[in-house]
């Protein structure tokens, strides 16, 4: 059986979690949380990193900090995970979906400006598969119209746009460390941002509305409830698990990239014959091999291939029923312009097994079976 995903495990996780337990500090903001945050701040060149309990929660924090409120509109792709939308629905915002660029499956930046109204508050680019959206254009539109940009970089940890880490370009960036992502802590995420102005508000929001972070730094002698907040900080046990991977991030990246390049090379003949389409990475993007997908001719062909591979012990998945066609998407949003690609492309896309430690003989078998499907 070749699974679609196996959570990353490098070998040091138990040791670090044990260390956290022994230190009698298993709640949030302990030693391992600091290691992880400092590492990200350094590597991604971002001033503020707050580890969170999920990317969904990082998005909730971003929506709050961006000042999104009842009646505002936010512009996002319909081809994304529901969390991108949930965080803004929670604030009472209306979702305005625009079409994607079929080559990257990312929001088509040339359609954004037309969707702006006097209620628009934020643009939410989602870096699908860790391939960057066209951020210069998006930031330019945002600055001209005084909009906030919240990057859903759940899949884009350690991926880059013109040399800048995804998540660090907009006003706020949100990462995921769910077990299906490149680096994991089971459930978890991070909120990253550059502005010093948001720092205190973000810390308060994350710590139940208290100024406990300031207290821990010794800046005040007792802490108190100062504003609305929630509990968005993860246990240091989870951070200990994550640290074991961040330490070996280069090895994880290289391993995933090898699988990506293998699929890309070995399936090229099928693309040349017109059986499949392969992912496209624009010159401005350095991706992180978060996923490898192919596109089939249509939905029935995809269903047939999934069944064929499943019978041979290979698990493949597809995702995202476009949000605008889901019941909640219809309730909370509208599609601006024409759905030329969102639905059509989402029905053709198939993700192949991709995880740290996927064995060479297993990925070779995936490629073989896909070839044999098209031979029959
Ligand atoms: C995984 C994912 C999320 C949610 O991440 P969690 O950490 O599970 O909350 C949000 N957006 C996108 C695009 C994702 O892929």
Short mmCIF file of C-alpha atoms and ligand atoms in Angstrom, two decimals:
data_model
loop_
_atom_site.label_atom_id
_atom_site.label_comp_id
_atom_site.label_asym_id
_atom_site.label_seq_id
_atom_site.Cartn_x
_atom_site.Cartn_y
_atom_site.Cartn_z
CA UNK A 1 0.00 0.00 0.00
CA UNK A 2 1.44 3.38 -0.97
CA UNK A 3 -0.27 6.06 1.09
CA UNK A 4 -0.96 9.55 -0.18
CA UNK A 5 0.59 11.18 2.88
CA UNK A 6 2.67 10.04 5.85
CA UNK A 7 3.27 12.69 8.56
CA UNK A 8 6.89 13.83 8.65
CA UNK A 9 9.11 12.21 11.28
CA UNK A 10 12.86 12.78 11.40
CA UNK A 11 13.84 10.82 14.54
CA UNK A 12 14.43 13.51 17.18
CA UNK A 13 10.75 14.19 17.90
CA UNK A 14 10.47 11.89 20.94
CA UNK A 15 13.66 13.21 22.47
CA UNK A 16 12.52 16.83 22.20
CA UNK A 17 9.03 16.08 23.47
CA UNK A 18 10.54 14.21 26.40
CA UNK A 19 12.75 17.22 27.08
CA UNK A 20 9.69 19.46 27.11
CA UNK A 21 7.95 17.13 29.57
CA UNK A 22 11.03 16.96 31.83
CA UNK A 23 11.34 20.75 31.86
CA UNK A 24 7.83 20.95 33.42
CA UNK A 25 6.88 23.44 30.73
CA UNK A 26 4.29 21.96 28.43
CA UNK A 27 1.93 24.91 27.98
CA UNK A 28 2.53 27.53 25.32
CA UNK A 29 5.51 29.78 24.62
CA UNK A 30 8.16 27.47 26.08
CA UNK A 31 11.64 26.76 24.83
CA UNK A 32 10.68 24.86 21.68
CA UNK A 33 8.13 27.47 20.65
CA UNK A 34 10.96 30.01 20.88
CA UNK A 35 13.34 27.81 18.85
CA UNK A 36 10.74 27.40 16.10
CA UNK A 37 9.74 31.08 16.02
CA UNK A 38 13.32 32.37 16.03
CA UNK A 39 14.28 29.92 13.30
CA UNK A 40 11.44 31.10 11.07
CA UNK A 41 12.12 34.78 11.74
CA UNK A 42 15.73 34.25 10.65
CA UNK A 43 15.17 32.00 7.69
CA UNK A 44 12.17 33.83 6.27
CA UNK A 45 13.44 37.32 7.14
CA UNK A 46 10.30 38.27 8.99
CA UNK A 47 10.16 40.35 12.17
CA UNK A 48 7.32 38.71 14.02
CA UNK A 49 6.42 35.02 14.22
CA UNK A 50 3.68 33.73 16.51
CA UNK A 51 3.18 29.99 16.62
CA UNK A 52 -0.53 29.13 16.60
CA UNK A 53 -2.77 26.12 17.10
CA UNK A 54 -3.51 25.94 13.34
CA UNK A 55 -3.35 27.89 10.12
CA UNK A 56 -7.09 28.37 10.44
CA UNK A 57 -6.44 30.15 13.73
CA UNK A 58 -3.61 32.20 12.24
CA UNK A 59 -6.08 33.30 9.56
CA UNK A 60 -8.64 34.19 12.25
CA UNK A 61 -6.03 36.31 13.98
CA UNK A 62 -5.09 37.98 10.69
CA UNK A 63 -8.72 38.75 9.85
CA UNK A 64 -9.12 40.34 13.27
CA UNK A 65 -5.86 42.30 13.13
CA UNK A 66 -6.59 43.47 9.58
CA UNK A 67 -9.69 45.13 11.01
CA UNK A 68 -12.14 43.14 8.90
CA UNK A 69 -15.68 43.69 10.17
CA UNK A 70 -19.36 43.10 9.43
CA UNK A 71 -20.27 44.21 5.92
CA UNK A 72 -16.71 44.25 4.56
CA UNK A 73 -15.82 42.28 1.46
CA UNK A 74 -12.74 40.15 0.91
CA UNK A 75 -11.45 38.94 -2.46
CA UNK A 76 -10.19 35.38 -2.69
CA UNK A 77 -10.03 32.41 -5.06
CA UNK A 78 -12.88 29.90 -4.88
CA UNK A 79 -10.35 27.14 -5.40
CA UNK A 80 -9.02 26.92 -1.84
CA UNK A 81 -9.58 25.20 1.49
CA UNK A 82 -12.59 26.47 3.43
CA UNK A 83 -10.35 27.82 6.25
CA UNK A 84 -9.28 30.74 4.06
CA UNK A 85 -12.93 31.80 3.97
CA UNK A 86 -14.02 30.72 7.49
CA UNK A 87 -11.76 33.18 9.25
CA UNK A 88 -13.32 36.10 7.40
CA UNK A 89 -16.89 34.80 7.61
CA UNK A 90 -16.36 34.77 11.38
CA UNK A 91 -15.77 38.54 11.18
CA UNK A 92 -19.00 39.01 9.23
CA UNK A 93 -17.33 39.63 5.87
CA UNK A 94 -18.78 38.78 2.48
CA UNK A 95 -16.65 36.57 0.25
CA UNK A 96 -16.02 37.74 -3.31
CA UNK A 97 -14.55 34.92 -5.37
CA UNK A 98 -12.58 35.50 -8.54
CA UNK A 99 -11.34 32.98 -11.07
CA UNK A 100 -7.96 31.25 -11.04
CA UNK A 101 -5.12 31.11 -13.51
CA UNK A 102 -5.36 27.54 -14.82
CA UNK A 103 -1.58 27.25 -15.16
CA UNK A 104 -0.89 27.67 -11.42
CA UNK A 105 -4.38 27.23 -9.87
CA UNK A 106 -3.68 30.52 -8.04
CA UNK A 107 -5.92 33.58 -8.01
CA UNK A 108 -5.76 35.35 -11.39
CA UNK A 109 -4.28 38.68 -10.32
CA UNK A 110 -5.57 40.42 -13.46
CA UNK A 111 -9.18 39.87 -12.29
CA UNK A 112 -8.81 41.32 -8.80
CA UNK A 113 -9.14 45.01 -9.50
CA UNK A 114 -12.50 44.63 -11.24
CA UNK A 115 -13.91 42.91 -8.13
CA UNK A 116 -13.06 45.80 -5.80
CA UNK A 117 -15.97 47.84 -4.43
CA UNK A 118 -16.08 50.55 -1.77
CA UNK A 119 -16.66 47.77 0.80
CA UNK A 120 -13.56 45.75 -0.09
CA UNK A 121 -11.22 45.41 2.86
CA UNK A 122 -8.71 42.70 1.99
CA UNK A 123 -7.24 40.49 -0.69
CA UNK A 124 -6.45 36.88 0.23
CA UNK A 125 -3.92 35.26 -2.09
CA UNK A 126 -3.53 31.51 -1.56
CA UNK A 127 -0.18 30.08 -2.66
CA UNK A 128 -1.45 26.80 -4.03
CA UNK A 129 1.02 23.90 -3.92
CA UNK A 130 3.63 26.29 -2.51
CA UNK A 131 3.83 28.10 -5.85
CA UNK A 132 3.74 31.85 -5.34
CA UNK A 133 0.93 34.12 -6.52
CA UNK A 134 2.01 37.18 -8.55
CA UNK A 135 2.65 39.22 -5.40
CA UNK A 136 4.07 42.45 -6.93
CA UNK A 137 0.84 42.99 -8.86
CA UNK A 138 -1.33 42.06 -5.88
CA UNK A 139 0.58 44.38 -3.51
CA UNK A 140 0.38 47.20 -6.03
CA UNK A 141 -3.40 46.85 -6.32
CA UNK A 142 -3.73 46.65 -2.55
CA UNK A 143 -1.64 49.77 -1.92
CA UNK A 144 -3.49 51.82 -4.54
CA UNK A 145 -6.87 50.85 -3.05
CA UNK A 146 -5.77 50.86 0.63
CA UNK A 147 -6.53 47.18 1.13
CA UNK A 148 -4.96 44.67 3.49
CA UNK A 149 -3.29 41.57 2.10
CA UNK A 150 -3.48 38.32 4.07
CA UNK A 151 -1.47 35.52 2.50
CA UNK A 152 -2.72 32.00 3.00
CA UNK A 153 0.70 30.38 2.87
CA UNK A 154 -0.50 27.15 4.53
CA UNK A 155 1.19 25.23 1.72
CA UNK A 156 3.91 27.78 1.13
CA UNK A 157 6.25 27.37 4.10
CA UNK A 158 9.84 27.79 2.89
CA UNK A 159 8.75 28.71 -0.64
CA UNK A 160 9.67 32.03 -2.25
CA UNK A 161 8.53 34.81 -4.57
CA UNK A 162 11.46 36.65 -6.19
CA UNK A 163 13.59 35.56 -3.24
CA UNK A 164 11.11 36.65 -0.57
CA UNK A 165 9.52 34.02 1.67
CA UNK A 166 5.81 33.48 1.07
CA UNK A 167 3.78 34.82 3.96
CA UNK A 168 6.18 37.73 4.57
CA UNK A 169 5.13 39.95 1.65
CA UNK A 170 1.55 40.90 2.52
CA UNK A 171 0.39 42.52 5.77
CA UNK A 172 -0.03 39.10 7.38
CA UNK A 173 1.02 35.58 6.43
CA UNK A 174 -0.41 32.32 7.70
CA UNK A 175 1.40 28.97 7.81
CA UNK A 176 0.13 25.46 8.51
CA UNK A 177 1.93 22.69 10.36
CA UNK A 178 -0.88 20.19 9.98
CA UNK A 179 0.28 16.60 9.46
CA UNK A 180 -0.35 16.89 5.71
CA UNK A 181 2.05 19.82 5.29
CA UNK A 182 5.82 19.86 4.66
CA UNK A 183 6.68 20.45 8.33
CA UNK A 184 4.31 19.33 11.03
CA UNK A 185 3.38 19.51 14.71
CA UNK A 186 0.20 17.45 14.33
CA UNK A 187 -2.09 20.45 14.38
CA UNK A 188 -0.51 23.87 14.32
CA UNK A 189 0.46 26.94 12.37
CA UNK A 190 2.01 30.36 12.58
CA UNK A 191 1.10 33.98 12.02
CA UNK A 192 3.93 36.07 10.57
CA UNK A 193 4.12 39.80 9.88
CA UNK A 194 6.61 42.64 9.55
CA UNK A 195 4.83 45.53 11.25
CA UNK A 196 5.79 46.45 14.82
CA UNK A 197 2.43 48.16 15.18
CA UNK A 198 0.53 44.85 15.09
CA UNK A 199 2.82 43.08 17.53
CA UNK A 200 1.16 43.97 20.80
CA UNK A 201 -2.38 43.53 19.48
CA UNK A 202 -1.41 40.12 18.06
CA UNK A 203 0.10 38.95 21.34
CA UNK A 204 -2.97 40.06 23.29
CA UNK A 205 -5.37 38.43 20.85
CA UNK A 206 -3.42 35.16 21.07
CA UNK A 207 -3.26 35.13 24.88
CA UNK A 208 -6.97 35.37 25.83
CA UNK A 209 -6.96 39.14 25.66
CA UNK A 210 -4.26 39.53 28.29
CA UNK A 211 -0.89 41.26 28.16
CA UNK A 212 0.82 38.13 29.52
CA UNK A 213 3.51 38.19 26.80
CA UNK A 214 4.69 41.56 28.06
CA UNK A 215 4.62 40.21 31.61
CA UNK A 216 6.81 37.24 30.62
CA UNK A 217 9.33 39.61 29.08
CA UNK A 218 9.42 41.50 32.39
CA UNK A 219 8.04 44.68 30.83
CA UNK A 220 5.18 44.90 33.36
CA UNK A 221 4.89 43.49 36.89
CA UNK A 222 1.45 41.90 36.61
CA UNK A 223 -0.74 41.00 33.71
CA UNK A 224 -4.38 41.77 33.16
CA UNK A 225 -7.26 41.44 30.72
CA UNK A 226 -6.87 44.33 28.29
CA UNK A 227 -8.93 43.43 25.21
CA UNK A 228 -10.91 40.70 23.46
CA UNK A 229 -8.83 37.59 22.87
CA UNK A 230 -8.83 33.88 22.38
CA UNK A 231 -6.39 31.04 23.00
CA UNK A 232 -4.29 30.57 19.91
CA UNK A 233 -1.00 29.39 21.38
CA UNK A 234 0.01 25.75 21.00
CA UNK A 235 1.49 23.49 23.67
CA UNK A 236 5.28 23.35 23.75
CA UNK A 237 4.93 19.57 23.26
CA UNK A 238 3.70 20.21 19.74
CA UNK A 239 6.41 22.78 19.14
CA UNK A 240 8.98 20.18 20.24
CA UNK A 241 7.71 17.86 17.52
CA UNK A 242 7.95 20.65 14.95
CA UNK A 243 11.45 21.65 16.00
CA UNK A 244 12.78 18.21 15.08
CA UNK A 245 11.76 18.96 11.50
CA UNK A 246 12.68 22.62 11.19
CA UNK A 247 16.20 21.63 12.25
CA UNK A 248 16.30 19.30 9.25
CA UNK A 249 14.33 21.53 6.90
CA UNK A 250 16.96 21.39 4.16
CA UNK A 251 16.93 17.59 4.15
CA UNK A 252 13.12 17.51 4.08
CA UNK A 253 13.04 20.04 1.23
CA UNK A 254 15.63 18.09 -0.75
CA UNK A 255 13.84 14.78 -0.27
CA UNK A 256 10.49 16.19 -1.41
CA UNK A 257 12.10 17.98 -4.33
CA UNK A 258 13.67 14.71 -5.48
CA UNK A 259 10.22 13.08 -5.59
CA UNK A 260 8.79 16.10 -7.39
CA UNK A 261 11.55 16.09 -10.01
CA UNK A 262 11.23 12.34 -10.45
CA UNK A 263 7.48 12.56 -11.16
CA UNK A 264 8.04 15.55 -13.42
CA UNK A 265 10.68 13.82 -15.52
CA UNK A 266 9.10 10.38 -15.65
CA UNK A 267 5.61 11.61 -16.58
CA UNK A 268 6.75 14.05 -19.25
CA UNK A 269 6.15 11.57 -22.07
CA UNK A 270 2.47 11.35 -21.08
CA UNK A 271 2.26 15.14 -21.15
CA UNK A 272 3.92 15.20 -24.58
CA UNK A 273 1.34 12.69 -25.81
CA UNK A 274 -1.47 14.87 -24.46
CA UNK A 275 -2.67 12.32 -21.86
CA UNK A 276 -1.98 14.58 -18.88
CA UNK A 277 -0.93 18.10 -17.99
CA UNK A 278 1.89 18.78 -15.56
CA UNK A 279 2.25 21.60 -13.01
CA UNK A 280 3.65 24.92 -14.16
CA UNK A 281 5.99 27.02 -12.02
CA UNK A 282 6.47 30.68 -13.08
CA UNK A 283 10.04 32.03 -13.20
CA UNK A 284 9.40 34.27 -10.20
CA UNK A 285 8.53 31.34 -7.95
CA UNK A 286 10.77 28.95 -6.00
CA UNK A 287 8.37 26.29 -4.76
CA UNK A 288 8.75 23.83 -1.88
CA UNK A 289 7.54 20.60 -3.52
CA UNK A 290 4.48 20.67 -1.31
CA UNK A 291 2.55 18.60 -3.81
CA UNK A 292 2.76 16.93 -7.17
CA UNK A 293 -0.41 16.94 -9.20
CA UNK A 294 -1.36 16.01 -12.73
CA UNK A 295 -4.42 17.07 -14.68
CA UNK A 296 -6.47 14.54 -16.61
CA UNK A 297 -8.69 15.18 -19.64
CA UNK A 298 -11.87 15.32 -17.54
CA UNK A 299 -13.59 14.12 -14.36
CA UNK A 300 -14.50 10.60 -15.61
CA UNK A 301 -10.87 9.97 -16.65
CA UNK A 302 -9.73 11.13 -13.23
CA UNK A 303 -12.23 8.84 -11.49
CA UNK A 304 -11.06 5.90 -13.63
CA UNK A 305 -7.40 6.57 -12.81
CA UNK A 306 -8.10 6.91 -9.07
CA UNK A 307 -9.91 3.55 -9.14
CA UNK A 308 -7.18 1.92 -11.22
CA UNK A 309 -4.44 3.07 -8.83
CA UNK A 310 -6.47 2.17 -5.76
CA UNK A 311 -6.90 -1.41 -7.02
CA UNK A 312 -3.11 -1.51 -7.23
CA UNK A 313 -2.61 -0.22 -3.69
CA UNK A 314 -1.82 3.40 -4.55
CA UNK A 315 -3.75 6.15 -2.87
CA UNK A 316 -4.28 9.44 -4.72
CA UNK A 317 -6.54 12.33 -3.80
CA UNK A 318 -8.10 15.45 -5.22
CA UNK A 319 -9.50 18.38 -3.34
CA UNK A 320 -11.47 21.56 -3.17
CA UNK A 321 -14.95 21.47 -4.43
CA UNK A 322 -14.86 25.16 -5.35
CA UNK A 323 -16.12 27.16 -2.39
CA UNK A 324 -18.68 29.12 -4.41
CA UNK A 325 -20.51 25.89 -5.21
CA UNK A 326 -20.50 24.62 -1.60
CA UNK A 327 -23.59 25.41 0.53
CA UNK A 328 -21.67 27.74 2.85
CA UNK A 329 -19.96 29.46 -0.05
CA UNK A 330 -23.33 30.24 -1.57
CA UNK A 331 -24.56 31.63 1.72
CA UNK A 332 -21.52 33.77 2.49
CA UNK A 333 -20.25 34.82 -0.89
CA UNK A 334 -20.60 35.47 -4.59
CA UNK A 335 -18.51 34.77 -7.65
CA UNK A 336 -17.39 37.91 -9.43
CA UNK A 337 -17.06 37.51 -13.17
CA UNK A 338 -17.08 34.24 -15.03
CA UNK A 339 -16.04 30.85 -13.67
CA UNK A 340 -13.95 29.90 -16.68
CA UNK A 341 -11.39 27.73 -14.95
CA UNK A 342 -12.15 27.21 -11.25
CA UNK A 343 -14.69 24.41 -11.63
CA UNK A 344 -13.30 22.90 -14.82
CA UNK A 345 -9.71 22.67 -13.59
CA UNK A 346 -10.66 21.47 -10.11
CA UNK A 347 -12.43 18.48 -11.68
CA UNK A 348 -9.31 17.39 -13.56
CA UNK A 349 -6.64 17.68 -10.90
CA UNK A 350 -5.18 14.66 -9.10
CA UNK A 351 -2.52 14.68 -6.38
CA UNK A 352 0.04 11.88 -6.32
CA UNK A 353 1.64 10.40 -3.18
CA UNK A 354 4.08 12.96 -1.81
CA UNK A 355 5.74 12.94 1.59
CA UNK A 356 9.12 13.08 3.27
CA UNK A 357 10.64 9.62 3.02
CA UNK A 358 8.56 8.34 0.10
CA UNK A 359 10.71 5.43 -1.10
CA UNK A 360 12.23 5.56 -4.58
CA UNK A 361 10.77 2.14 -5.44
CA UNK A 362 7.31 3.34 -4.39
CA UNK A 363 7.33 6.50 -6.46
CA UNK A 364 8.68 4.45 -9.38
CA UNK A 365 5.68 2.17 -9.04
CA UNK A 366 3.29 5.13 -9.04
CA UNK A 367 4.79 6.29 -12.33
CA UNK A 368 4.68 2.76 -13.79
CA UNK A 369 1.03 2.24 -12.93
CA UNK A 370 0.02 5.60 -14.39
CA UNK A 371 1.75 4.60 -17.62
CA UNK A 372 0.04 1.22 -17.62
CA UNK A 373 -3.34 2.95 -17.13
CA UNK A 374 -2.83 4.93 -20.31
CA UNK A 375 -1.58 1.88 -22.25
CA UNK A 376 -4.77 -0.09 -21.64
C1 LIG B 1 -4.04 23.11 5.16
C2 LIG B 1 -4.60 24.39 4.72
C3 LIG B 1 -5.27 25.26 5.59
C4 LIG B 1 -5.61 24.89 7.01
O1 LIG B 1 -4.54 24.59 7.81
P1 LIG B 1 -4.80 24.08 9.31
O2 LIG B 1 -3.44 24.21 9.93
O3 LIG B 1 -5.25 22.66 9.21
O4 LIG B 1 -5.79 24.95 9.94
C5 LIG B 1 -5.68 26.49 5.12
N1 LIG B 1 -5.49 26.86 3.85
C6 LIG B 1 -4.88 26.04 2.97
C7 LIG B 1 -4.68 26.50 1.56
C8 LIG B 1 -4.43 24.78 3.36
O5 LIG B 1 -3.85 23.97 2.48
#
